[in-house]
Structure formats: C-alpha cells, structure tokens
Short mmCIF file of C-alpha atoms and ligand atoms in Angstrom, two decimals:
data_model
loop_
_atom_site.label_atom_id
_atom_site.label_comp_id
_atom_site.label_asym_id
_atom_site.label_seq_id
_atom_site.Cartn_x
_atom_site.Cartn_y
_atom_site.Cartn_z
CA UNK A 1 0.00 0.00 0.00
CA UNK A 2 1.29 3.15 -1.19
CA UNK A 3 0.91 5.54 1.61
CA UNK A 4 0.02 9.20 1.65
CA UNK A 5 2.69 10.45 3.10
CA UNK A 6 6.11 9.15 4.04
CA UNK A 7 10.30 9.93 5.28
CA UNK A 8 13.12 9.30 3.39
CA UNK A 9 15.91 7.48 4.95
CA UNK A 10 19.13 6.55 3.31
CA UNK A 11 22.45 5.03 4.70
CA UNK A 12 24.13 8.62 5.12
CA UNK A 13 21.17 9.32 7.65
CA UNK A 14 21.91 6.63 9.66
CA UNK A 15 25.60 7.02 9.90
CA UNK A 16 24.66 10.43 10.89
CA UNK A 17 23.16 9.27 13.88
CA UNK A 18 25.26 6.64 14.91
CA UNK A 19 28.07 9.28 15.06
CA UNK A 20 26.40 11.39 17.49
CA UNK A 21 25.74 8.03 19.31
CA UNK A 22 29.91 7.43 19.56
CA UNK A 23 30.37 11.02 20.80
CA UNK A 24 29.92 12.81 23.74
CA UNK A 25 27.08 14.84 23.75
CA UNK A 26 23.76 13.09 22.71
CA UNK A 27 21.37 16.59 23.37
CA UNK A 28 22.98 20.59 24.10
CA UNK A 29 25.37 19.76 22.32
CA UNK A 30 27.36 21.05 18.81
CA UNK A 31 24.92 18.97 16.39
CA UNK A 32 22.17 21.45 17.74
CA UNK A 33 23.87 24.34 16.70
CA UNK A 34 24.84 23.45 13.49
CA UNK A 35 21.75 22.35 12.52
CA UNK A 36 19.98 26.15 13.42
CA UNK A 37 22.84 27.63 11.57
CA UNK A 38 22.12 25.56 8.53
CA UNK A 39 18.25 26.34 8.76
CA UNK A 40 18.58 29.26 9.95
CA UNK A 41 20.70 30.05 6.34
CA UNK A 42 18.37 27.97 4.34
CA UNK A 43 15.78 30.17 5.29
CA UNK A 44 17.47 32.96 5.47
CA UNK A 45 16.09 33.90 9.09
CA UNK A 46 18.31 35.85 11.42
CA UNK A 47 17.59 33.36 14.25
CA UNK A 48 16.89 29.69 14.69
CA UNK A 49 15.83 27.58 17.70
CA UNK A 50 15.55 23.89 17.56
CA UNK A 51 12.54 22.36 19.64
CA UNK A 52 11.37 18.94 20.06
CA UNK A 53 8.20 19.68 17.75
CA UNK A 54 6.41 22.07 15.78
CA UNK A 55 3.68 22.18 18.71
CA UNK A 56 5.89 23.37 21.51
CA UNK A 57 7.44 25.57 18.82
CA UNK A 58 3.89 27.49 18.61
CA UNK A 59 3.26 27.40 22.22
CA UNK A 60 6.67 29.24 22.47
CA UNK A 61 5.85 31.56 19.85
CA UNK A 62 2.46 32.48 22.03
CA UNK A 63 5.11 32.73 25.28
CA UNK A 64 7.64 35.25 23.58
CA UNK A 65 4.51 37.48 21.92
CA UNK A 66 3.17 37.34 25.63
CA UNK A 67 0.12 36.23 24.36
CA UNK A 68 -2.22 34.78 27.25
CA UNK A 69 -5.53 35.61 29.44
CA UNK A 70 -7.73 38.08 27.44
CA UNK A 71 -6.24 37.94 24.28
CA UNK A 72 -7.75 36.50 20.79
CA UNK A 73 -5.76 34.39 18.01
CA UNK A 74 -6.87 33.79 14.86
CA UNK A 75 -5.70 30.89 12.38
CA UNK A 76 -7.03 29.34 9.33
CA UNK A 77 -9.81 26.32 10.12
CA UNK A 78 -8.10 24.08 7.16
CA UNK A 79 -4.76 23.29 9.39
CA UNK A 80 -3.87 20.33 11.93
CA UNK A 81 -5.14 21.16 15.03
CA UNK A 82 -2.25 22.52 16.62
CA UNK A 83 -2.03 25.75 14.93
CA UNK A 84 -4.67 26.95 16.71
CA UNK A 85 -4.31 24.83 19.77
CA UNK A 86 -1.56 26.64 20.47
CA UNK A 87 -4.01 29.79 21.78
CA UNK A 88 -5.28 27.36 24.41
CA UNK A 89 -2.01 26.24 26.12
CA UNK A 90 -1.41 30.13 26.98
CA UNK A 91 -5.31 30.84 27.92
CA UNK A 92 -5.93 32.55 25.09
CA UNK A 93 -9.01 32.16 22.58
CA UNK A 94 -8.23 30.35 19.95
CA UNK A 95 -10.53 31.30 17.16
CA UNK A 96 -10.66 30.90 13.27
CA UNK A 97 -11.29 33.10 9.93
CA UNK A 98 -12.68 31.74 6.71
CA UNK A 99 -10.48 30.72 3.76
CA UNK A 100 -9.85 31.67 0.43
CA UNK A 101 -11.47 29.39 -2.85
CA UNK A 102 -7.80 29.27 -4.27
CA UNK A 103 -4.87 28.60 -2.05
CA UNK A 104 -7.45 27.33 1.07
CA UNK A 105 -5.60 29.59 3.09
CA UNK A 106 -6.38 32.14 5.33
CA UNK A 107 -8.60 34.68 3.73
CA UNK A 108 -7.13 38.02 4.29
CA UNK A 109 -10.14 40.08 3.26
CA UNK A 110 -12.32 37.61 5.76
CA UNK A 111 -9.71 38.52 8.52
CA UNK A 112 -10.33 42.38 8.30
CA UNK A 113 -14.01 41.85 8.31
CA UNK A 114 -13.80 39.59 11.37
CA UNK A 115 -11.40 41.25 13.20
CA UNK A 116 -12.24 41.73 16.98
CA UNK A 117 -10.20 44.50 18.83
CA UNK A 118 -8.30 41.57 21.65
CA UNK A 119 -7.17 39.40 18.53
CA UNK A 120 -3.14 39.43 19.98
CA UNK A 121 -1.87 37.21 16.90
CA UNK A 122 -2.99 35.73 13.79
CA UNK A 123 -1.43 32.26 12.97
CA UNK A 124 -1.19 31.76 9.05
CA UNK A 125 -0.76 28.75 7.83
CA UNK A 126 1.02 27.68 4.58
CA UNK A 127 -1.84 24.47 3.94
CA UNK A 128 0.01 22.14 1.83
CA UNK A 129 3.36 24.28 1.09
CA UNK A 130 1.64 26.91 -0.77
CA UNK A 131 1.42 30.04 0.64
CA UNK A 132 -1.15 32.51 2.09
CA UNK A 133 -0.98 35.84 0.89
CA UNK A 134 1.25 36.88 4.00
CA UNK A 135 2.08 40.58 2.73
CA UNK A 136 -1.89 41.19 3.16
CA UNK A 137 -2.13 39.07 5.71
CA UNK A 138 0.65 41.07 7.77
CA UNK A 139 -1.02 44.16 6.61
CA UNK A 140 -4.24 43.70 8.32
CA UNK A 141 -2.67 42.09 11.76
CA UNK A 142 -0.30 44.50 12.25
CA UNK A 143 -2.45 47.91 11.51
CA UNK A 144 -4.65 46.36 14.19
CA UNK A 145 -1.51 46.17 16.48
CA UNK A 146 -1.37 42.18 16.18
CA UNK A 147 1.55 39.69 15.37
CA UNK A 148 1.71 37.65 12.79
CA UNK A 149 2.78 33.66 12.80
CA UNK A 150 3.23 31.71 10.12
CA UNK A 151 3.05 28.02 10.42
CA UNK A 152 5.42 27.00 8.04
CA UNK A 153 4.97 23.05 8.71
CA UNK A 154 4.00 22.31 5.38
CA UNK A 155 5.93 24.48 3.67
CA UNK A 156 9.89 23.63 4.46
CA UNK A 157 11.86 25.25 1.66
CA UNK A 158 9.65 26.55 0.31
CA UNK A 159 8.25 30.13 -0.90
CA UNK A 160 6.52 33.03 -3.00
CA UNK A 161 6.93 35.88 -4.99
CA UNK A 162 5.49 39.15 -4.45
CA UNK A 163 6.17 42.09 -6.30
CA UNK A 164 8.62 40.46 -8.42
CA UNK A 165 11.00 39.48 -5.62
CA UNK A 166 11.00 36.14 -4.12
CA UNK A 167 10.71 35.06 -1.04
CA UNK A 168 10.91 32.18 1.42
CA UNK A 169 8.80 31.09 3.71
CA UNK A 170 9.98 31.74 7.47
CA UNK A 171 12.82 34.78 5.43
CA UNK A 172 10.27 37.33 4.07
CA UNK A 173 9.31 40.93 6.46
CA UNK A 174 5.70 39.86 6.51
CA UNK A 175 6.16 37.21 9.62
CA UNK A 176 7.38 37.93 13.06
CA UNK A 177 8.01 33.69 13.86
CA UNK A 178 7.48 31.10 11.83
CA UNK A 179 7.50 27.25 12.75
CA UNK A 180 8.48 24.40 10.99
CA UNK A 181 8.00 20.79 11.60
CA UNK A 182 10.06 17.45 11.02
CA UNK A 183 7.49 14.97 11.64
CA UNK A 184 8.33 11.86 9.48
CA UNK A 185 5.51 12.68 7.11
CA UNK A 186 6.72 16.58 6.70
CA UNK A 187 9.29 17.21 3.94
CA UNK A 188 12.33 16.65 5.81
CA UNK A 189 11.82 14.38 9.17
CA UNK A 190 13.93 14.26 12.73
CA UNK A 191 11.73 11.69 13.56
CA UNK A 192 10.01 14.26 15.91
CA UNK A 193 11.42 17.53 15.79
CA UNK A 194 10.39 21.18 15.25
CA UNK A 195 11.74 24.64 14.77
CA UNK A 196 11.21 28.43 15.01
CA UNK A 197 12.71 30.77 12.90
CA UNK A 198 12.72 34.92 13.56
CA UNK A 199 14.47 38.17 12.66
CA UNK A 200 13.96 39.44 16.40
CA UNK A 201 16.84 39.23 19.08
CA UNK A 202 14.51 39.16 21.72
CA UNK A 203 11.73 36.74 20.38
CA UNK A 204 14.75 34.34 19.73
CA UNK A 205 16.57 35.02 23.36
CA UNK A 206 13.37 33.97 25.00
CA UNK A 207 12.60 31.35 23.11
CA UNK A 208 16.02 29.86 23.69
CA UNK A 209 15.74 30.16 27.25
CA UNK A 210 11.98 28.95 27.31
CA UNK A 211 13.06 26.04 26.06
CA UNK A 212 14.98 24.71 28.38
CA UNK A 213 13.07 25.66 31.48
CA UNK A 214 13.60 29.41 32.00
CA UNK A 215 17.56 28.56 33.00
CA UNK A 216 20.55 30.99 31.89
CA UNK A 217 24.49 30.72 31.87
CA UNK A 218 24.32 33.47 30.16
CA UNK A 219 26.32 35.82 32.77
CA UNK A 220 25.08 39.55 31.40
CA UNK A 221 21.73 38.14 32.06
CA UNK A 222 21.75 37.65 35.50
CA UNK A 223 19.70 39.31 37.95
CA UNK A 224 20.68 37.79 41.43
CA UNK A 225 19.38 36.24 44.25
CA UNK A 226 17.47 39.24 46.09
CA UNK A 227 18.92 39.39 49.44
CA UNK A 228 21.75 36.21 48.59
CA UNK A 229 24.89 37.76 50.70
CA UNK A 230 27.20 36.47 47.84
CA UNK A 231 27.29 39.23 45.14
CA UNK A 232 27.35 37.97 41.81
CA UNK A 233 30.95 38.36 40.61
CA UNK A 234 31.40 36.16 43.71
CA UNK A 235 28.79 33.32 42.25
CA UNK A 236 31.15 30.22 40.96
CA UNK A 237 31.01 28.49 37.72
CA UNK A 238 28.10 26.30 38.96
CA UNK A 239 25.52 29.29 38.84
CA UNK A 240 22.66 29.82 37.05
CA UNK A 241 19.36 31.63 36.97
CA UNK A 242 16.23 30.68 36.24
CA UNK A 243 14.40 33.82 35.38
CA UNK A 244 10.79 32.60 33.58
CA UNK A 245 8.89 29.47 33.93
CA UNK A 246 10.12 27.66 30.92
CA UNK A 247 9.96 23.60 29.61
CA UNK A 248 11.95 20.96 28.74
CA UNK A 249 11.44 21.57 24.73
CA UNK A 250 14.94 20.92 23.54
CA UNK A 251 15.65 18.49 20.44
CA UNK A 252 18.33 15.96 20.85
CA UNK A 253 21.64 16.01 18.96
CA UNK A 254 20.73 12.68 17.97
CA UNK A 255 17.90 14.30 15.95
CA UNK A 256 19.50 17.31 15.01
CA UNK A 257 22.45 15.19 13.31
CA UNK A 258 19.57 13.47 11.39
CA UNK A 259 18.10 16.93 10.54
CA UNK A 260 21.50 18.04 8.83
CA UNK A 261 21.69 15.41 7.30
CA UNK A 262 18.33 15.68 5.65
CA UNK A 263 19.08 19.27 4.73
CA UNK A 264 21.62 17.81 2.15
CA UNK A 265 18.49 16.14 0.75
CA UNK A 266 15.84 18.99 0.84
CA UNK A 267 16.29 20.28 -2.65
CA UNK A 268 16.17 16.89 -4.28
CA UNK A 269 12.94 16.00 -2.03
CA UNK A 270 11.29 19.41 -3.34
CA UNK A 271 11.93 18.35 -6.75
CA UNK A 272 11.01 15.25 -6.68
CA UNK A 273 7.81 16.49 -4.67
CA UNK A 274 6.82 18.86 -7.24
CA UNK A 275 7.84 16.78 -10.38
CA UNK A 276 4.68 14.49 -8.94
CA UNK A 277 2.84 17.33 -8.85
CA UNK A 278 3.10 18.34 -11.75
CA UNK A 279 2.47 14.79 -13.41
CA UNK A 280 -0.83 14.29 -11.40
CA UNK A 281 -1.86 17.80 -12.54
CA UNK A 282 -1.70 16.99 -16.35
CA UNK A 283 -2.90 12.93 -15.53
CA UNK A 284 -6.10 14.83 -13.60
CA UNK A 285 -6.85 18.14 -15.62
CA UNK A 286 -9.18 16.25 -18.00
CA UNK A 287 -11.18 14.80 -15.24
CA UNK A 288 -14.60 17.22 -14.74
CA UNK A 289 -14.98 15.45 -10.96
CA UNK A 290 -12.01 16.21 -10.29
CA UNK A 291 -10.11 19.51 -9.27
CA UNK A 292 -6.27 19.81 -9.11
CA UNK A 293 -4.24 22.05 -6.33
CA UNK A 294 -5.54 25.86 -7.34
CA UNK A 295 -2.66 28.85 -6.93
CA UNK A 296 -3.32 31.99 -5.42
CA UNK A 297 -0.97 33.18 -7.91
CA UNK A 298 0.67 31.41 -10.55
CA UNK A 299 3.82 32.77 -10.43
CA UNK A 300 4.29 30.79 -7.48
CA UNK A 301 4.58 27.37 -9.01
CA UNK A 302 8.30 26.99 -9.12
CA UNK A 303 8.65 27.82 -5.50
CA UNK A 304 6.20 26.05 -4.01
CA UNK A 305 7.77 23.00 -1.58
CA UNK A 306 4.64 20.87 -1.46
CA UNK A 307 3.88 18.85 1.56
CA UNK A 308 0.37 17.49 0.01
CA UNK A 309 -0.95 16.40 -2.81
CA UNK A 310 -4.67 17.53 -2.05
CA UNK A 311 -7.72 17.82 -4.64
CA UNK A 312 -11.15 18.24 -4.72
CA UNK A 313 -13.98 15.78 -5.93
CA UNK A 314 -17.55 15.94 -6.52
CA UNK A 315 -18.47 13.46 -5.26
CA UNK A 316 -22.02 13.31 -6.29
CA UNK A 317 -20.54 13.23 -9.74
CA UNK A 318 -18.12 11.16 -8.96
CA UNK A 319 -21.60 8.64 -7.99
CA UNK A 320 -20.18 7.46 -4.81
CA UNK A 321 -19.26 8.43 -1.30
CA UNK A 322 -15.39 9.67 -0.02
CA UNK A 323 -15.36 6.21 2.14
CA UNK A 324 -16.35 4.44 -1.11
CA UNK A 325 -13.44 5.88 -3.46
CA UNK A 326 -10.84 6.21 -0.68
CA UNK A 327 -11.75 1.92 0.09
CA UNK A 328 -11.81 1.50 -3.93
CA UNK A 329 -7.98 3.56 -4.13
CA UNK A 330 -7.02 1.14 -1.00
CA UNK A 331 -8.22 -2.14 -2.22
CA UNK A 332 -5.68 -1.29 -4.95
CA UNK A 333 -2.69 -0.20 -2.91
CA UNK A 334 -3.49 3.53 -2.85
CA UNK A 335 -3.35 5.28 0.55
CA UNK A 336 -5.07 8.01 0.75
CA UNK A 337 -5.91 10.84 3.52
CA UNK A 338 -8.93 13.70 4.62
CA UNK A 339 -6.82 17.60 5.50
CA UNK A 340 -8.07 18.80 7.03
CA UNK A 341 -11.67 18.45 9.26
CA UNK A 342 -12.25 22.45 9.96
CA UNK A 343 -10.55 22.75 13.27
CA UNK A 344 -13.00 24.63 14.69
CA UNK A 345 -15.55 21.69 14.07
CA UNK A 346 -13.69 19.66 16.34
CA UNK A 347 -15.88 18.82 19.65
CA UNK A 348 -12.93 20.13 22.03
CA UNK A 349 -13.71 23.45 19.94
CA UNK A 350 -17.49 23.34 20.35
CA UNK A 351 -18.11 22.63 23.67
CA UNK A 352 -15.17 24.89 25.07
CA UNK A 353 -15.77 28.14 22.36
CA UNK A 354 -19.24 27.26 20.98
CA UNK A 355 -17.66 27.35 17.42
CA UNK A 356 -20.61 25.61 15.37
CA UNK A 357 -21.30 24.62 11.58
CA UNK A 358 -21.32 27.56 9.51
CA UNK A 359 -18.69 29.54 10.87
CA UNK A 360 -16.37 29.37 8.05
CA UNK A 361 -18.37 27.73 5.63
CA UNK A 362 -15.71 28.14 2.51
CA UNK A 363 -13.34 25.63 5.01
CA UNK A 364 -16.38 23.54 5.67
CA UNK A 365 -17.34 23.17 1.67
CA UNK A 366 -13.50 22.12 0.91
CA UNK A 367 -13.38 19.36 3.90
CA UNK A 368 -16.78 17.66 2.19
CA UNK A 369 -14.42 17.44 -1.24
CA UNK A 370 -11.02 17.09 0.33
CA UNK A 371 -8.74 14.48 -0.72
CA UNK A 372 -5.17 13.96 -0.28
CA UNK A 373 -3.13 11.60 -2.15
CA UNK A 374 0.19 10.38 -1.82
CA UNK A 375 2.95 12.08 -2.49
CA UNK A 376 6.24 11.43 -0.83
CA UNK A 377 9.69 11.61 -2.66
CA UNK A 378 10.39 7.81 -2.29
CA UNK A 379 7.97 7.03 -4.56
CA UNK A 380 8.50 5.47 -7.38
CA UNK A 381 7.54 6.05 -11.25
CA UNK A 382 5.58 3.34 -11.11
CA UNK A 383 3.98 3.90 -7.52
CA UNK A 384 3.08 7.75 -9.62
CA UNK A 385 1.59 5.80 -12.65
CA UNK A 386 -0.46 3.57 -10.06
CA UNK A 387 -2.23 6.64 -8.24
CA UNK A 388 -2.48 8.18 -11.73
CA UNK A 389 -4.73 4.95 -12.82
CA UNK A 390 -6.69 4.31 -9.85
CA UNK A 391 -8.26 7.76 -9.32
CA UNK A 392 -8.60 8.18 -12.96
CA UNK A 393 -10.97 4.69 -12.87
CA UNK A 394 -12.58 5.71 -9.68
CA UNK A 395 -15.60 6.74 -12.64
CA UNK A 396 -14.85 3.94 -15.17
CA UNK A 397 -15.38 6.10 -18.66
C1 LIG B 401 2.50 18.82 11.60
C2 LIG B 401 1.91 20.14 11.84
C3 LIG B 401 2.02 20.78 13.09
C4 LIG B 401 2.58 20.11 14.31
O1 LIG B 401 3.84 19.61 14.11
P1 LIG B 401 4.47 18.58 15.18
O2 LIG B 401 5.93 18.65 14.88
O3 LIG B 401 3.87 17.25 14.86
O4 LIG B 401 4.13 19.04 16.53
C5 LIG B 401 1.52 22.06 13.21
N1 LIG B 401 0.95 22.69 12.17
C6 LIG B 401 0.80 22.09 10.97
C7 LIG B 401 0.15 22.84 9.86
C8 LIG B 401 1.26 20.80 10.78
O5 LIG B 401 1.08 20.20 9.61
#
C-alpha cells in the first residue's frame, strides 16, 4: 500500500546518527547548533531555535509574543489542530477566519471583516506548502496592532513571490516567527522535531531560554538572588538563573544530526515532490470530478515545496461516497488521507468556544471534497503511474 505520506531514509542518515551516538554529547550539544545555523541560512532567518516539535514551537511563539488571558488568536480552520491549539495552552481564545477558494488559506479580506479589537496574533498557515498571501495578511494584523505567525509546517523550503522578488517562507518581512515541523511525514523528518525561525533578538533570546526551562548561563543576564549575601561576581562556575517558567522543549543532537543530514536532501525532495505534482496535474486536468491544487498566484509554481498532494472531488458526480473511493484507491494499494476536518468543528472546539457549523463555511465546503493523495519523494515512477490509474478509474469512462 502506497501511503500518503512518508520519510526518506538513506544510509548517510543513519551514519549520521550513529556518530552522534559514539560522541559525547547526545542533546545541548554542537549537532544542535549546526543544525539552526544551517536552517537558519536555508531560510534565510536571522535566528533559529531547535525544539522537540512544531507544537511546543507554537506554544513558544504564544510565550515570547506574551500572548495569554484576554487575548484573541486567529488561524485558518483548514490546518492540523495545533495551529490553533496553540491559543489554548497560553489561555488565550483560539478562534478561526474563513479561507480563500484558491490557495485554502487564510482569507485576508475575511480577517479584516472579522477582526475583533483583543485578537493578539494571527497564525497563518502555509496548507500544503503553498502560501497565504502573508504581505496582506501582515497588513491587516499588524495595523490592528497584532503579530503575525506563520506556520510553516507544510511548507519547508519553500516560498513566493510578491512584487517580483522572491521570497521564502519563514525569510520574508511579513512574519514575526514562523515554525516548521520534522514529523516523518513533513518534507524533511527528525523523527520528531520542530523549529522556530525569527528576525527578532529578543523573540529568539526567550525562546532559547523557554526552552529549556527558563535557566541561563548566560552571565550579562543575570539578575541575582534578592537578598543572597554572595554578590554575583562572587557566584562560581556552577551558577545559574532561572528567570521565567520555561519547559523541557529541547531536540536531541541525535535528531538534530539526522536533521543536517536531511538538509543535504531537501532540494532533491522538493523536486522530486513537485515533479509528482506536476504529473498528477496533467494525468487529472481532463477529469470534470475532479479539481487539481488551485494557486493563489501562478507565479508561485516553481517555489512552491509541497507537503500534500490535495484535490477536490464531486463526489455526487463522482456517484459514490469519499469512504467508497478512498476503500476502492485502497483495495488497490493507494493510501489516501482527509486535510483537514475544519478545526474549529472539532468537539474540544465546540463545547469549550461554541464554534458551530457555519462559521467558516468556505473551510467547511473544501473538507466535504477534500482528498489527499500520496505524495512522498520515495515514490517510485511506477507507484506515480499507479495513483495516476486508480483515481482516474474511480468513474470507469
Ligand atoms: C504537523 C503540523 C504541526 C505540528 O507539528 P508537530 O511537529 O507534529 O508538533 C503544526 N501545524 C501544521 C500545519 C502541521 O502540519
């Protein structure tokens, strides 16, 4: 069974890790730093900081924005949950704007015209590596005062043009943090891994120290003891401070060796990511059940670093159910997957915020047609030819 998603692994990966293994630091140690200096550059963010997953990596971007009690974030509904959960670990309200018919992304023109005066950030997500349109996105949130975060999950490598420059995603003025995640099924895997990528000294400072519990060596830091009789030139070697209430959030060198050593990889995975693409959009144009990945802008094709290969189908034309075709692709080795179920329909979202049907009804109408297929770069030619034929005879002609 071909699945919908899936890492790449090769023998270089593995040494990679059994090195670390041999030496003597298996987390804190130099593999960490390499690896945000390498993203950091691929990017072409000022800052990196390597977490242990893309969710912490949002709940610290809530902690260094000081979002919490009061305050109002607002993502897109068509995400994985925890781009908006993220709201909820700090107190805040997480809460959701419509999308747009082409890139299912959040709709900037739906964010002005629900914008409520305690909305603290806006979380844009990048839904299947293409993405929103963050200079108009950035334009509303930040007349209103707000911050913007892009969840760049999806979206690892990847990037736009505007204006006739181009841009990547988590290295373009129009985000204050973006997150990434290495998730085996995201473009590039640490097994489980995450990071977060900014321009600001003090979002990345934080964020550092946040992540592993609060605690600083850092010596022009320190603050003291209060009333401590020692003074602190006197403090020894052994001192510390812990000066916020921080987490364990760090990501092993273990994993970190791994991620460099996918890095080497990344622009062959894009490639081979968007050569799919671009087959199953000529194998599927024909098909009038059947709508292929829509652009917000076209221009944007060639930068795009797709995570998923999602469509649209009728259906009702089609003349059978989503359970039916997705059992029909399965029964002949074709994996496929439903991204996303509006977030805001989910019952933690309901019964805690009273979100209800209707409350972003474009994200509602693309979840009833919403069908992923695979699309991994170890696939093969023929694995591509077999997805091609299945959904093609989903409707025999
Ligand atoms: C995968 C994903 C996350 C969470 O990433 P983890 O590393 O699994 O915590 C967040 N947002 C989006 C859009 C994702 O796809």
């Amino acid at each position: 069974m071909i699945p919908y998603g899936k890492q790449f692994i090769d023998e270089d990966d593995i040494a990679a890790v059994v090195s670390v293994l041999k030496s003597d630091f298996l987390t804190s140690g130099p593999q960490v730093e390499a690896f945000e200096a390498e993203f950091a550059a691929l990017v072409g963010a000022k800052h990196a900081v390597a977490v242990c997953n893309a969710t912490v990596a949002l709940h610290l971007a809530m902690l260094v924005g000081k979002v919490g009690i009061g305050d109002r974030v607002v993502s897109s509904p068509n995400t994985f949950v925890a781009s908006a959960n993220c709201a909820a670990f700090v107190g805040a309200t997480p809460d959701f704007c419509d999308i747009d018919s082409d890139s299912y992304n959040l709709c900037p023109e739906a964010l002005a015209a629900s914008w409520q005066d305690d909305t603290k950030a806006v979380v844009a997500v990048a839904y299947a590596g293409q993405s929103p349109d963050m200079p108009a996105i950035a334009e509303v949130a930040r007349k209103r005062g707000a911050m913007v975060i892009e969840d760049g999950c999806h979206g690892i490598g990847g990037g736009f043009t505007h204006e006739g420059k181009d841009y990547k995603i988590g290295g373009h003025p129009w985000a204050d943090i973006t997150t990434f995640s290495f998730h085996p099924v995201k473009t590039m895997t640490t097994g489980e891994g995450g990071i977060l990528v900014t321009d600001n000294d003090d979002y990345a400072q934080l964020a550092r120290k946040l992540r592993s519990h609060g605690i600083t060596r850092d010596a022009n830091t320190f603050t003291g003891l209060g009333d401590s009789s020692v003074s602190l030139q006197e403090q020894g070697s052994w001192y510390y401070e812990m000066q916020d209430l921080g987490y364990n959030y760090r990501l092993t060198d273990l994993q970190c060796a791994l991620g460099l050593s996918q890095l080497k990889k990344l622009p062959a995975f894009i490639e081979r990511r968007r050569k799919i693409v671009a087959q199953y959009n000529t194998a599927f144009a024909d098909l009038p059940w059947l709508q292929t990945p829509k652009l917000l802008n076209t221009k944007n094709a060639g930068h795009i670093s797709w995570h998923l290969y999602s469509v649209q189908i009728d259906f009702a034309a089609l003349g059978q159910s989503r359970s039916e075709a997705m059992e029909s692709l399965r029964d002949q080795g074709v994996g496929s997957q439903v991204l996303y179920i509006p977030v805001h329909l989910q019952p933690y979202y309901r019964k805690e915020f009273g979100y209800a049907v209707g409350k972003c009804p474009k994200a509602e109408a693309y979840y009833e047609k919403a069908l992923s297929l695979p699309l991994f770069p170890k696939m093969s030619d023929a694995d591509v030819d077999l997805v091609i034929q299945t959904v093609k005879n989903l409707k025999p002609l």
